XYZ file of C-alpha atoms in Angstrom:
777
model
C 18.664 50.078 -45.871
C 21.121 47.264 -45.813
C 21.436 43.818 -44.511
C 24.526 43.133 -42.005
C 26.714 40.343 -41.962
C 27.277 38.704 -38.055
C 30.956 40.023 -38.302
C 29.090 43.393 -38.225
C 26.688 42.929 -35.478
C 29.856 43.157 -32.914
C 29.125 47.008 -33.733
C 25.583 47.396 -32.229
C 25.848 44.342 -29.428
C 28.684 46.901 -28.080
C 26.350 49.766 -28.269
C 23.541 47.325 -26.712
C 26.000 46.195 -23.854
C 26.130 49.737 -23.265
C 22.637 50.425 -21.998
C 22.738 46.758 -19.947
C 25.674 48.644 -18.387
C 23.596 51.515 -17.755
C 20.604 50.312 -16.844
C 22.098 47.620 -14.421
C 23.100 50.559 -11.670
C 19.330 51.534 -11.339
C 17.886 50.989 -7.817
C 14.714 49.818 -7.503
C 12.415 48.694 -3.814
C 12.604 44.364 -3.600
C 12.880 44.225 0.421
C 16.660 45.938 0.450
C 17.409 49.820 -0.098
C 18.176 49.453 -3.359
C 17.938 46.779 -5.893
C 17.548 46.769 -10.187
C 14.387 47.874 -11.945
C 15.948 45.999 -15.001
C 17.997 43.503 -16.424
C 21.496 43.101 -15.114
C 23.540 40.301 -17.381
C 26.588 42.295 -18.269
C 26.369 41.422 -21.960
C 23.364 41.748 -24.184
C 20.899 38.561 -25.077
C 20.336 38.610 -28.257
C 19.023 35.490 -30.273
C 21.322 33.230 -32.056
C 19.234 33.768 -35.390
C 19.017 37.381 -35.161
C 19.703 39.294 -38.336
C 20.672 43.103 -37.919
C 18.734 45.768 -40.071
C 20.565 49.254 -41.304
C 19.788 51.965 -42.107
C 21.624 55.279 -42.751
C 22.280 58.275 -45.208
C 26.397 57.094 -45.772
C 27.828 54.186 -45.726
C 31.896 54.307 -46.148
C 34.343 51.643 -45.699
C 37.822 52.631 -46.031
C 39.877 49.788 -47.059
C 43.363 51.640 -45.847
C 42.404 52.240 -42.972
C 40.318 49.302 -42.421
C 37.415 51.641 -41.482
C 33.613 51.097 -41.354
C 31.227 54.529 -41.417
C 27.965 55.149 -41.294
C 26.386 58.352 -41.084
C 23.534 60.524 -41.078
C 20.145 59.086 -39.855
C 21.662 55.999 -38.247
C 19.242 53.675 -37.997
C 19.899 49.845 -36.434
C 17.386 46.974 -35.684
C 18.469 44.163 -34.185
C 17.253 41.493 -32.045
C 14.217 43.683 -31.006
C 16.658 46.288 -30.070
C 15.912 49.705 -32.036
C 19.054 52.631 -32.257
C 19.781 56.340 -33.683
C 22.460 57.596 -34.228
C 24.324 60.669 -35.889
C 27.050 58.737 -36.684
C 28.352 55.285 -36.015
C 32.176 54.396 -36.677
C 34.325 50.636 -36.395
C 37.839 50.686 -36.408
C 39.453 47.136 -37.279
C 43.158 48.429 -36.396
C 42.285 49.093 -32.865
C 39.168 47.164 -31.960
C 36.770 50.032 -30.755
C 33.259 50.807 -32.029
C 32.432 54.743 -31.563
C 28.593 56.214 -31.569
C 28.186 59.648 -31.823
C 25.346 62.428 -31.953
C 21.877 62.213 -30.350
C 22.408 58.243 -29.542
C 18.825 56.759 -28.425
C 18.558 53.162 -27.822
C 15.026 51.270 -27.038
C 15.112 47.769 -25.486
C 12.955 45.154 -25.902
C 11.639 45.682 -22.204
C 11.097 48.900 -23.199
C 13.601 51.003 -21.338
C 15.286 53.777 -23.412
C 18.585 54.874 -23.235
C 20.408 58.446 -24.382
C 23.912 58.991 -25.151
C 26.049 61.888 -26.478
C 29.361 59.682 -27.158
C 30.075 56.026 -26.975
C 32.983 54.382 -27.257
C 33.911 50.690 -26.619
C 36.199 47.789 -27.337
C 34.595 45.281 -30.053
C 35.250 42.711 -27.143
C 32.759 44.037 -24.912
C 35.660 44.126 -22.279
C 36.271 48.022 -21.567
C 34.118 51.071 -23.102
C 33.069 54.757 -21.938
C 29.958 56.773 -22.380
C 29.585 60.168 -22.152
C 26.263 62.158 -21.060
C 24.315 59.455 -20.544
C 20.299 59.389 -19.300
C 18.429 56.414 -18.805
C 14.410 56.086 -18.756
C 12.983 53.005 -17.398
C 9.608 51.428 -18.056
C 8.605 51.830 -14.340
C 9.092 55.512 -14.544
C 12.497 55.728 -12.775
C 15.415 58.200 -13.951
C 19.256 57.369 -13.965
C 21.775 60.440 -15.370
C 25.459 60.574 -15.043
C 28.015 62.688 -16.455
C 29.970 59.855 -18.022
C 30.065 56.118 -17.832
C 32.701 53.135 -17.911
C 33.259 49.760 -18.489
C 36.768 47.928 -17.144
C 37.894 44.019 -17.285
C 34.319 43.063 -18.815
C 32.812 42.953 -15.477
C 32.584 46.222 -13.886
C 30.859 48.945 -14.653
C 31.151 52.685 -13.185
C 28.935 55.657 -13.648
C 30.559 58.996 -12.165
C 28.565 61.871 -10.803
C 25.353 60.322 -10.860
C 21.750 61.125 -10.250
C 18.653 58.601 -9.837
C 15.031 59.610 -8.864
C 11.855 58.214 -9.462
C 9.150 60.396 -11.445
C 5.709 59.162 -12.341
C 4.062 62.456 -13.065
C 6.872 62.894 -15.479
C 5.041 60.931 -17.571
C 2.022 63.278 -18.783
C 3.776 66.765 -17.246
C 7.652 66.464 -18.495
C 8.231 69.706 -16.601
C 7.353 68.171 -12.838
C 10.682 67.963 -10.748
C 10.617 65.066 -8.209
C 10.493 66.047 -4.286
C 13.780 63.326 -4.227
C 17.009 62.362 -5.447
C 19.667 60.485 -4.819
C 23.241 62.092 -6.183
C 26.726 60.046 -5.733
C 29.851 60.557 -6.686
C 30.113 56.845 -8.238
C 28.254 54.201 -8.426
C 30.220 50.951 -9.129
C 28.639 47.733 -10.118
C 30.701 44.550 -9.604
C 29.929 41.143 -12.073
C 31.613 38.718 -10.569
C 30.411 39.748 -6.665
C 26.589 40.774 -7.955
C 27.246 43.971 -5.946
C 26.131 47.533 -6.096
C 28.569 50.430 -4.235
C 27.571 54.036 -3.995
C 30.593 56.750 -3.119
C 30.077 59.527 -1.699
C 25.949 59.612 -1.968
C 23.676 62.247 -0.623
C 19.262 61.429 -0.581
C 17.836 64.924 -1.299
C 14.280 66.383 -0.644
C 12.950 69.270 -1.574
C 16.641 69.979 -2.954
C 18.279 69.844 0.819
C 20.041 67.012 1.306
C 19.322 65.180 4.548
C 20.714 61.721 4.321
C 24.894 61.559 3.670
C 26.103 57.637 2.883
C 30.142 58.152 2.335
C 29.715 54.229 1.257
C 26.749 51.966 0.342
C 27.343 48.506 -0.668
C 24.109 46.271 -1.596
C 23.179 43.679 -3.746
C 22.682 44.266 -7.418
C 19.153 42.775 -9.621
C 20.884 39.661 -10.037
C 20.194 38.842 -6.435
C 16.646 38.669 -5.570
C 17.167 38.541 -2.014
C 19.685 39.211 0.556
C 20.200 39.355 4.091
C 20.760 42.815 5.399
C 19.396 45.720 7.620
C 15.516 47.301 6.386
C 14.449 50.900 6.771
C 13.787 51.820 10.499
C 10.104 52.125 11.619
C 9.126 54.471 14.008
C 6.238 55.460 16.305
C 4.528 57.060 18.946
C 1.264 55.950 21.764
C 0.366 57.485 24.649
C 1.552 54.397 26.880
C 4.200 52.856 25.023
C 5.827 56.205 24.362
C 8.268 57.047 21.323
C 9.437 53.754 19.515
C 11.961 53.146 16.678
C 12.149 49.555 14.835
C 14.716 48.362 13.496
C 14.159 45.253 11.070
C 16.850 42.810 9.859
C 16.009 40.593 6.641
C 17.475 37.143 6.872
C 17.471 35.226 3.193
C 17.998 31.562 5.066
C 17.227 29.789 1.592
C 15.479 30.314 -1.713
C 12.087 28.982 -0.074
C 12.859 30.348 3.392
C 13.464 34.024 5.156
C 12.794 35.480 8.103
C 12.558 39.132 9.990
C 13.461 39.782 13.140
C 12.827 43.278 14.256
C 13.772 45.039 17.118
C 12.149 48.090 19.033
C 13.276 50.300 21.779
C 10.279 52.135 23.459
C 10.696 54.947 25.608
C 8.178 54.063 28.368
C 7.925 50.315 28.131
C 11.588 49.203 27.350
C 12.900 46.587 24.359
C 10.095 44.470 22.147
C 11.420 41.608 20.165
C 9.656 40.209 17.239
C 10.448 37.866 14.876
C 8.294 36.053 11.890
C 9.817 33.173 9.730
C 8.543 32.149 6.558
C 8.620 29.180 4.133
C 7.279 28.580 0.634
C 6.408 25.165 -0.720
C 5.347 24.458 -3.825
C 1.737 23.850 -2.609
C 1.486 26.924 -0.403
C 3.255 28.580 2.266
C 3.384 29.221 6.176
C 4.328 31.837 8.228
C 5.830 32.019 12.113
C 5.369 34.670 13.961
C 7.067 35.672 17.742
C 7.002 38.972 19.868
C 7.642 39.402 23.244
C 8.666 41.876 25.631
C 9.051 42.992 29.739
C 7.935 45.815 30.412
C 9.626 48.377 32.058
C 6.844 50.636 33.606
C 3.391 48.576 33.587
C 2.094 51.481 36.245
C 1.841 53.641 33.261
C -1.275 51.621 32.121
C -4.916 51.863 33.851
C -5.388 50.321 37.162
C -6.975 47.026 37.396
C -6.680 46.179 33.717
C -4.173 42.963 32.396
C -1.502 45.620 30.878
C -0.926 46.920 34.591
C -0.862 43.903 36.219
C 1.768 41.701 33.688
C 5.695 42.135 33.263
C 6.406 39.381 30.838
C 4.240 39.598 27.658
C 4.253 37.413 25.014
C 2.944 35.579 21.426
C 2.931 33.029 19.439
C 1.211 33.055 16.031
C 1.000 30.128 13.155
C -0.602 30.633 10.215
C -0.619 28.725 6.416
C -2.474 27.965 3.575
C -2.092 25.005 1.007
C -3.315 23.622 -2.241
C -3.773 20.015 -2.117
C -4.822 20.044 -5.846
C -6.937 22.972 -7.963
C -10.514 22.197 -5.714
C -8.936 21.291 -2.556
C -6.853 23.298 0.099
C -6.402 23.666 3.654
C -5.004 26.171 6.289
C -4.613 27.294 9.770
C -4.552 30.765 11.468
C -3.565 30.074 15.342
C -2.450 32.764 17.732
C -1.510 31.583 21.523
C -0.161 34.536 23.544
C 0.383 35.200 27.561
C -2.606 37.377 27.985
C -5.551 38.882 26.021
C -4.512 41.649 25.421
C -0.732 41.707 24.514
C -0.807 42.119 20.960
C -3.925 44.744 20.745
C -1.676 46.909 23.008
C 1.577 46.582 21.126
C -0.381 46.901 17.970
C 1.356 43.880 16.168
C -0.086 43.833 12.867
C -2.342 41.235 11.965
C -2.848 40.598 15.947
C -4.238 43.416 17.210
C -8.176 43.339 16.353
C -10.760 43.289 19.247
C -11.317 39.777 18.204
C -8.541 37.169 16.713
C -10.485 34.406 15.107
C -8.407 30.685 15.397
C -9.138 28.369 13.162
C -8.099 25.456 10.891
C -9.759 24.551 7.775
C -10.121 22.273 4.984
C -11.989 23.431 1.782
C -13.227 21.926 -1.221
C -15.025 23.623 -4.463
C -16.524 21.826 -7.133
C -18.454 22.794 -10.434
C -21.663 22.053 -8.475
C -20.819 21.232 -4.762
C -18.742 23.150 -2.012
C -17.138 21.692 1.031
C -15.869 23.887 4.185
C -14.576 22.079 7.362
C -13.355 24.239 10.309
C -12.337 24.631 13.786
C -12.812 27.888 15.389
C -11.567 29.525 18.779
C -12.324 32.908 19.930
C -9.608 34.950 21.652
C -11.252 38.210 23.232
C -8.378 40.931 23.561
C -10.212 43.161 26.293
C -8.209 44.798 29.302
C -9.663 41.823 31.797
C -7.278 40.376 33.729
C -9.472 37.395 34.321
C -10.354 36.483 30.100
C -14.104 36.393 30.959
C -15.043 37.263 28.009
C -12.881 34.842 26.362
C -13.731 31.880 28.606
C -17.126 32.719 27.967
C -16.629 31.787 24.205
C -16.971 28.161 22.481
C -15.015 25.827 20.867
C -16.697 25.353 17.747
C -16.272 22.554 14.879
C -18.572 23.492 11.824
C -18.694 21.503 7.993
C -20.723 22.634 5.473
C -21.838 21.051 2.632
C -24.011 22.124 -0.113
C -24.929 20.479 -3.660
C -26.609 21.364 -6.865
C -27.531 18.734 -8.896
C -26.123 19.189 -12.406
C -29.261 17.836 -14.513
C -32.566 18.843 -13.688
C -34.984 17.024 -11.778
C -38.640 16.857 -12.345
C -37.742 19.944 -14.485
C -36.435 22.210 -11.508
C -33.262 22.816 -9.692
C -32.705 20.237 -6.761
C -30.344 21.437 -4.005
C -29.091 19.948 -0.984
C -27.533 21.738 2.320
C -25.498 19.298 5.403
C -24.367 21.086 8.320
C -22.502 19.144 11.418
C -21.548 21.726 14.281
C -20.143 20.747 18.007
C -19.600 22.929 20.405
C -18.013 23.044 23.533
C -17.512 25.776 26.310
C -16.510 25.721 29.553
C -18.055 28.781 31.333
C -21.459 29.828 30.825
C -22.438 33.478 28.602
C -25.647 34.858 29.804
C -26.034 38.501 30.829
C -28.951 40.418 32.900
C -30.338 43.267 31.038
C -32.759 45.152 33.582
C -34.195 41.659 34.714
C -34.406 39.821 31.792
C -32.037 36.993 31.304
C -30.297 36.295 27.709
C -27.656 33.159 27.395
C -25.397 33.051 24.845
C -24.324 29.934 25.634
C -24.901 27.152 28.269
C -21.835 25.346 29.911
C -21.074 22.084 27.857
C -21.680 20.228 24.717
C -24.075 20.181 21.785
C -23.728 18.683 18.404
C -26.287 19.407 15.500
C -26.333 17.218 12.391
C -28.282 19.486 9.488
C -29.816 17.976 6.409
C -32.060 19.900 3.805
C -33.005 19.923 0.768
C -35.469 22.146 -1.855
C -36.542 21.465 -5.267
C -37.729 24.857 -7.151
C -39.064 25.547 -11.002
C -39.868 29.061 -12.303
C -42.781 29.138 -14.820
C -43.044 32.424 -17.343
C -46.854 32.396 -17.811
C -48.694 34.185 -21.016
C -48.385 38.235 -19.535
C -44.991 37.881 -18.451
C -46.148 36.838 -14.706
C -43.286 34.492 -13.089
C -44.174 31.689 -10.672
C -41.875 29.874 -8.389
C -42.904 26.745 -6.739
C -40.908 24.901 -4.443
C -40.360 22.225 -1.825
C -37.998 21.860 1.003
C -37.618 19.402 3.945
C -35.218 19.432 6.517
C -34.141 17.547 9.290
C -32.024 17.511 12.939
C -30.162 15.309 15.082
C -29.031 16.969 18.389
C -27.032 15.419 21.132
C -26.585 17.854 24.387
C -24.647 17.546 27.308
C -25.364 21.162 28.121
C -26.052 22.339 31.762
C -29.686 23.590 32.454
C -29.900 27.149 32.604
C -31.358 27.519 36.008
C -34.824 29.235 37.368
C -33.928 32.418 35.675
C -34.950 30.893 32.257
C -38.590 31.330 31.839
C -39.057 28.836 29.046
C -38.995 25.365 28.365
C -35.478 24.133 28.028
C -34.981 20.543 26.889
C -32.919 18.725 29.126
C -32.842 15.130 27.337
C -29.103 14.141 26.092
C -31.280 13.934 22.296
C -33.184 15.490 20.602
C -34.926 15.446 16.716
C -36.859 17.958 15.177
C -37.571 18.701 11.098
C -39.500 20.683 8.878
C -40.926 20.377 5.657
C -42.032 23.150 3.671
C -44.010 24.544 0.430
C -44.256 27.669 -1.173
C -44.939 29.648 -4.263
C -43.436 32.931 -5.275
C -45.037 35.295 -8.239
C -43.448 38.144 -9.691
C -44.530 40.353 -12.724
C -42.031 43.068 -13.790
C -43.458 45.698 -15.408
C -41.453 47.842 -17.782
C -42.337 51.680 -18.561
C -40.400 53.115 -20.985
C -40.242 56.903 -22.086
C -38.050 59.246 -24.212
C -35.903 59.992 -21.378
C -36.570 57.258 -19.155
C -36.902 53.709 -18.156
C -39.021 51.971 -14.618
C -39.473 48.546 -13.260
C -41.728 47.674 -10.860
C -42.046 44.640 -9.760
C -44.615 43.435 -7.477
C -43.071 40.640 -5.456
C -45.839 37.755 -3.444
C -44.744 34.871 -1.647
C -46.105 31.922 0.019
C -44.790 29.862 2.505
C -46.691 26.902 4.444
C -45.264 24.910 7.108
C -45.981 23.533 10.481
C -44.681 24.941 13.859
C -41.236 24.922 14.788
C -39.739 21.851 16.746
C -39.023 22.515 20.214
C -38.664 26.136 20.094
C -37.143 27.714 23.078
C -36.440 24.198 24.112
C -32.692 23.959 22.724
C -29.395 26.187 22.727
C -29.123 28.856 20.060
C -25.567 29.389 19.358
C -25.437 30.495 15.727
C -28.626 32.714 15.158
C -28.326 35.014 17.518
C -28.120 37.882 15.165
C -31.059 39.248 13.759
C -32.284 41.976 12.235
C -35.456 42.089 10.518
C -35.345 44.493 6.932
C -35.881 45.212 3.303
C -32.406 42.681 2.229
C -34.258 39.716 4.259
C -37.989 40.315 3.491
C -38.043 37.760 0.854
C -35.890 35.048 2.247
C -37.601 31.779 3.269
C -36.225 31.404 6.329
C -35.209 34.589 8.331
C -32.713 33.532 11.232
C -29.253 33.793 10.578
C -28.147 30.030 10.974
C -29.184 26.485 11.672
C -29.943 27.010 15.235
C -33.305 27.990 14.774
C -35.942 27.433 12.220
C -38.518 29.464 11.041
C -41.697 27.964 11.613
C -45.521 28.395 10.653
C -47.841 29.596 7.443
C -46.249 33.218 6.393
C -46.353 35.387 3.541
C -44.187 38.034 2.377
C -45.555 40.823 -0.096
C -43.583 43.633 -1.427
C -42.714 46.251 -4.538
C -39.144 46.719 -6.002
C -38.362 49.397 -8.177
C -35.624 50.154 -10.309
C -35.339 53.249 -12.857
C -32.635 54.930 -15.180
C -32.976 58.250 -15.987
C -31.650 60.148 -19.211
C -29.580 62.510 -17.198
C -27.317 59.859 -15.654
C -29.483 58.943 -12.075
C -30.494 55.866 -11.283
C -32.655 55.005 -8.427
C -34.022 51.972 -6.980
C -36.058 50.750 -3.789
C -37.739 47.972 -2.006
C -40.669 48.198 0.282
C -43.045 45.493 1.993
C -44.372 43.781 4.652
C -44.915 40.312 5.845
C -47.695 38.301 7.494
C -47.832 35.636 10.061
C -51.028 33.342 8.555
C -51.207 30.623 11.218
C -49.409 28.001 13.447
C -46.981 29.190 16.080
C -44.911 32.487 15.193
C -41.669 31.790 15.222
C -41.051 34.967 16.069
C -42.941 35.416 19.085
C -41.234 32.463 20.347
C -39.059 32.928 23.604
C -35.662 31.105 23.372
C -32.510 31.412 25.430
C -30.944 34.995 23.644
C -34.689 36.345 23.020
C -33.462 36.406 19.349
C -37.012 36.761 17.660
C -38.286 39.634 20.619
C -38.617 43.623 18.772
C -37.507 41.929 15.852
C -40.949 43.715 14.391
C -41.964 39.852 13.157
C -43.361 38.858 16.031
C -46.966 39.907 15.526
C -49.120 39.026 13.308
C -48.779 41.911 10.677
C -45.072 42.410 10.227
C -43.221 46.052 10.536
C -42.926 47.917 6.965
C -39.384 48.076 6.024
C -38.144 49.455 3.050
C -34.769 50.794 1.386
C -34.055 53.464 -1.350
C -31.077 54.608 -3.208
C -30.379 56.993 -5.110
C -27.326 57.597 -7.561
C -26.130 60.543 -9.502
C -23.919 61.351 -12.431
C -22.446 63.824 -10.303
C -20.974 61.850 -8.142
C -23.841 62.691 -5.373
C -24.659 59.085 -3.847
C -27.987 58.387 -0.759
C -29.395 55.766 0.962
C -32.321 55.103 3.134
C -33.418 52.060 5.096
C -35.844 51.757 7.608
C -38.378 49.630 9.810
C -41.800 51.192 10.342
C -43.879 50.155 13.231
C -47.285 48.497 11.593
C -49.916 49.851 14.077
C -48.465 53.991 14.222
C -45.464 54.191 11.663
C -42.858 54.979 14.712
C -39.423 54.899 13.358
C -38.311 51.577 14.632
C -35.040 51.425 13.120
C -32.941 53.712 10.147
C -29.728 53.948 8.173
C -29.515 56.665 6.304
C -26.033 58.121 4.591
C -25.387 60.636 1.886
C -21.981 60.379 -0.339
C -19.730 62.371 -2.605
C -17.228 61.706 -4.474
C -15.834 64.528 -6.805
C -12.353 65.522 -8.036
C -11.152 67.414 -5.018
C -14.292 66.420 -2.481
C -15.008 63.320 -1.133
C -17.554 63.194 1.966
C -19.883 60.199 3.460
C -22.144 61.174 6.574
C -24.393 58.054 7.829
C -26.976 58.590 10.455
C -28.013 55.105 12.918
C -31.056 55.429 14.743
C -32.063 52.270 16.897
C -34.670 51.862 19.075
C -34.425 50.121 22.233
C -35.386 47.047 22.383
C -35.192 45.589 26.103
C -36.047 42.039 26.012
C -33.259 41.626 23.005
C -30.837 43.006 25.298
C -30.346 46.732 24.090
C -32.146 48.543 26.837
C -30.979 52.035 25.267
C -31.982 53.885 22.320
C -28.737 54.118 19.895
C -27.961 57.033 17.812
C -25.245 57.835 15.848
C -24.044 59.838 13.557
C -20.449 58.880 11.595
C -18.589 61.626 9.380
C -15.675 61.768 7.159
C -14.358 63.828 4.533
C -11.209 64.135 2.408
C -10.290 67.644 0.402
C -7.794 67.709 -2.456
C -6.312 71.508 -1.755
C -4.027 71.125 -3.944
C -2.186 68.575 -6.595
C -1.255 65.960 -4.407
C -2.235 67.353 -1.497
C -5.259 66.542 0.473
C -6.622 66.894 4.109
C -9.351 64.481 5.952
C -11.133 63.544 8.874
C -13.797 62.021 10.800
C -16.144 62.217 13.652
C -17.912 59.801 15.617
C -20.965 61.033 17.432
C -23.148 59.862 20.191
C -26.520 61.201 20.368
C -27.823 59.835 23.511
C -24.757 60.666 25.479
C -23.237 63.638 23.479
C -20.267 62.085 23.009
C -17.926 62.151 20.431
C -16.724 58.288 20.693
C -13.857 58.372 17.693
C -12.276 61.125 15.725
C -9.682 61.217 13.667
C -7.250 64.101 11.263
C -4.898 63.653 8.464
C -2.902 65.266 6.053
C -1.227 63.662 2.867
C 1.289 64.235 0.130
C 1.142 61.629 -2.638
C 2.787 62.202 -6.400
C 2.817 58.166 -6.777
C 6.608 58.470 -6.252
C 6.525 59.873 -2.798
C 3.839 59.642 -0.210
C 3.689 61.317 3.019
C 0.799 61.387 5.917
C 0.420 61.896 8.921
C -2.772 60.747 11.317
C -3.811 61.572 14.516
C -6.547 58.854 15.791
C -8.546 59.772 19.102
C -11.039 56.489 20.801
C -12.948 57.162 23.854
C -12.989 53.692 25.566
C -15.353 53.645 28.348
C -15.187 49.824 29.225
C -11.232 50.589 29.744
C -10.597 47.703 26.904
C -8.263 50.342 24.907
C -4.655 50.823 26.478
C -3.970 53.587 24.280
C -6.773 56.540 23.865
C -4.991 58.552 20.866
C -2.339 57.329 18.834
C -0.108 59.934 16.113
C 0.953 57.920 12.776
C 3.060 59.154 10.261
C 4.795 57.507 6.782
C 6.555 58.501 4.244
C 6.886 56.262 1.024
C 10.158 56.718 -1.745
C 8.705 54.132 -4.290
C 11.670 52.004 -5.251
C 13.088 52.976 -1.976
C 11.387 51.643 0.816
C 8.855 53.094 3.394
C 9.512 55.026 6.403
C 6.702 54.608 9.327
C 6.159 55.992 12.594
C 3.411 54.498 14.598
C 0.099 53.477 12.797
C -0.772 55.304 9.748
C -3.742 54.114 8.386
C -7.023 55.933 8.384
C -10.422 54.399 8.017
C -12.908 56.831 8.240
C -16.204 55.004 9.543
C -14.360 52.403 11.806
C-alpha cells in the first residue's frame, strides 16, 4: 500500500469525474417529469487536503514510455471515494488515463458505479466509458452501452436504460415493471438541461409511450416552469375529465400551478394555486371557476342545478413569530355553498369547511390560543339555510400551571372568552320537542377557573387526591327570546353572572396480582364532588356544550359537559373499577366499569336547557346508567373492544359500540357495530343501528383487493360501499377504486365515482378522479 503525491491524484480524479458523469443524468421526481437523483457538478468535489491511498499487486513506472501502470486488485481511496479495478494506466505523453477490468467505484453519498473500461484525458475535458451501470442510494438504476464526455461540459450516454427498483435491494432477481430506454441522453453543463432522444417508456416490457425528443432541467435546477403529468377523472354528473397542470417557478420563494380541466358534461374548469414562502412561514392562494355546460344534469331544486357561473377563492397561511408564537388563517369564499364539494376540489371538498384565523402561543407551563371561526356548510340547499344558521365565533383560551408547588400541590388556571353572533335562529322541532341550537343575536362570555390538587400516598398504597376548584362567568347577551315554544325559564337580561365552587376527593387503590404467567392490576376508584347547584340552568344560551355522550371515557371527569356554556352542579359521586392485565402468551386485556350517583342539590343533567343536552343521557336520574368498556389485544393481530351503557333499572342496552379487527400478513379486516337507542328529547327520535365492515386481502405479492360496506339495520339500506384493487411494489403503484354513497338529503351531486391512480417512483403520478379509500369513512 502506498501514498501518492498530488501530481498522480488526477488519475483518480478522472475516475471520480466519470462517476459524476454517470450519475448526472439519472432521473428523479421533483416537480417535473425528470430531474437528478445525485449531485450534478461536472467535476468531483474533493477536499483540498485529501490524500490518496493506493493499493495494488504491482506498480510499474516506465520512464522511457512515460507511463505509470498499477495492476492486480487495484484499490484507491481518496476524499471519501473508493475504487477497485484490475488495472489503471496513465500516459504522460498522450495525457490519457485508462482503467480496465471490473471497475467499481463507491461515492461518499453511497452511489455505486460499475464499468469495464474507462478512457479519459488528464484535463477531464473528454472521456469515454464502456458498459457502465449505476446504482444510486435511492434504489434507482441506470445502464448504458457506453458514455462519453465532450468539451468539458457535455455528457452523452448511448443506448441507455433507466428504472427504479426498490425490491431489488432484497431480491436481486426481481425485474421492475417499467423502464425508460433512450438512444441518447445528453446533459449540457452550460444550459443545465438533460435531452432524451428517441426515448420509449416501457411497461411490462411493452412500449406504451414514445418521445422523439424530450428536454428537461437537470438536478442543478431545483424548480423550473413546465407542464406536469395530466390527471384524469370520471364522476356521475361531471363526466370524464382531463386536467393539464402547468407549473410556474416565479422566483426562489414563489411559484404557482395553473390547471385546466376539460369535463365532457360540464365544460372547462380552471384552477390556480399561488404559493409564497417567507422566512417565517408560507401563504397559499387558491382560485377556481367554471361556467357549467349543462346544469340540468344535476338534481332539480339543488344549488348545482340553479347556478351556471361558479367559483371560489381560498387563502391559507401559517407563520412563526418566534419558536413559541405562531399565527395564520384558512379562509374560503365561494359563489355558492356546494361548488367545491361538487367538483371535488382538494382541501375544500368536505361537508363543512372551517374558516378561521388564529394566534397561538405555547410555553413550558402555559398555553394561549385565540381564534375566529366561520363555518361554511357545503350542501345542495339553494337557500343556504344551514350555513346562514351558523354562528360567527371568536374564542380565546388560556391555560396556566404554576411552576412551583402551592401549599404542596399543583395550581392551574383556565380562562375562556367566547363571542358568538348569529344572523338567523337555528332551531329544530323533533316530534313536538323544540331544540334551540342557536338564537339570533350576540352572546359574550368570560370564564375564569382555578384548580388546586395534591396527591397523597398513604401506608398500604391508597392514593388520595383532594382538590378545590372555583369558577366564575360574566355574560353579555343581546339574543332574541326563543318565544313560547321554549318551556324553560329563559333569561332575557342583557347581563348575567354565575359561579361554581367545588371541593372534591379522589381515592384510588391499585392492587397488583402476579403469577408465573401473568400480571393483573385492579384499581378501584371513588370520587366525591361537593358543590352548589348550577346557576341559571336553562336560562342561558348553550353554544359549545351541545354534544354529550356519557360513557366510560368521561365517567371520572369532574365536569362532564363538553364545553363552558354548561356547568355541572350539585354533589356527585363516581364509582368504578379499572383493570389491566398482561398474559404470558402475549394477550393484553383492559376494562373499566362504573356508575355515577347524584348525591344532592339540583341535577344539571335533569335540568332543561335550550338544546336538551342532558336529556336521555343516562345521568338524569339519581343513579346513573352503568357504563363500561372492555378491550383485548392478541399477539396474532386480533383486537376487539366493547363499550356500552346499560339502563340502571332493567339493564336494557341503551348504547353500544363493538368492534373487532384483525391485521395479519395477508388479511386485514374490521367490523364495527353501533347501536344507539332513541333519544327523542335530545333530538334523535329513532333507534340507530349500523354495521360498518372493511377488509383487505393480499392475494399475491404486491397485489391486494379491498372493500367496505356500511349497512343501516333500521332502514335495511346500504348507505355506503366501496371496492378497489391495488398493486404496490414501492416503485409502481396502481389503484382502482369504486365508491357509492346513498344520499337521501341530496347534498351530494355525485352518488358514485370511480377513481384510479398509477404512480411511478421518481417520475410522477397519473390520477383519474379520487382514488383515496377510507374503509370506515
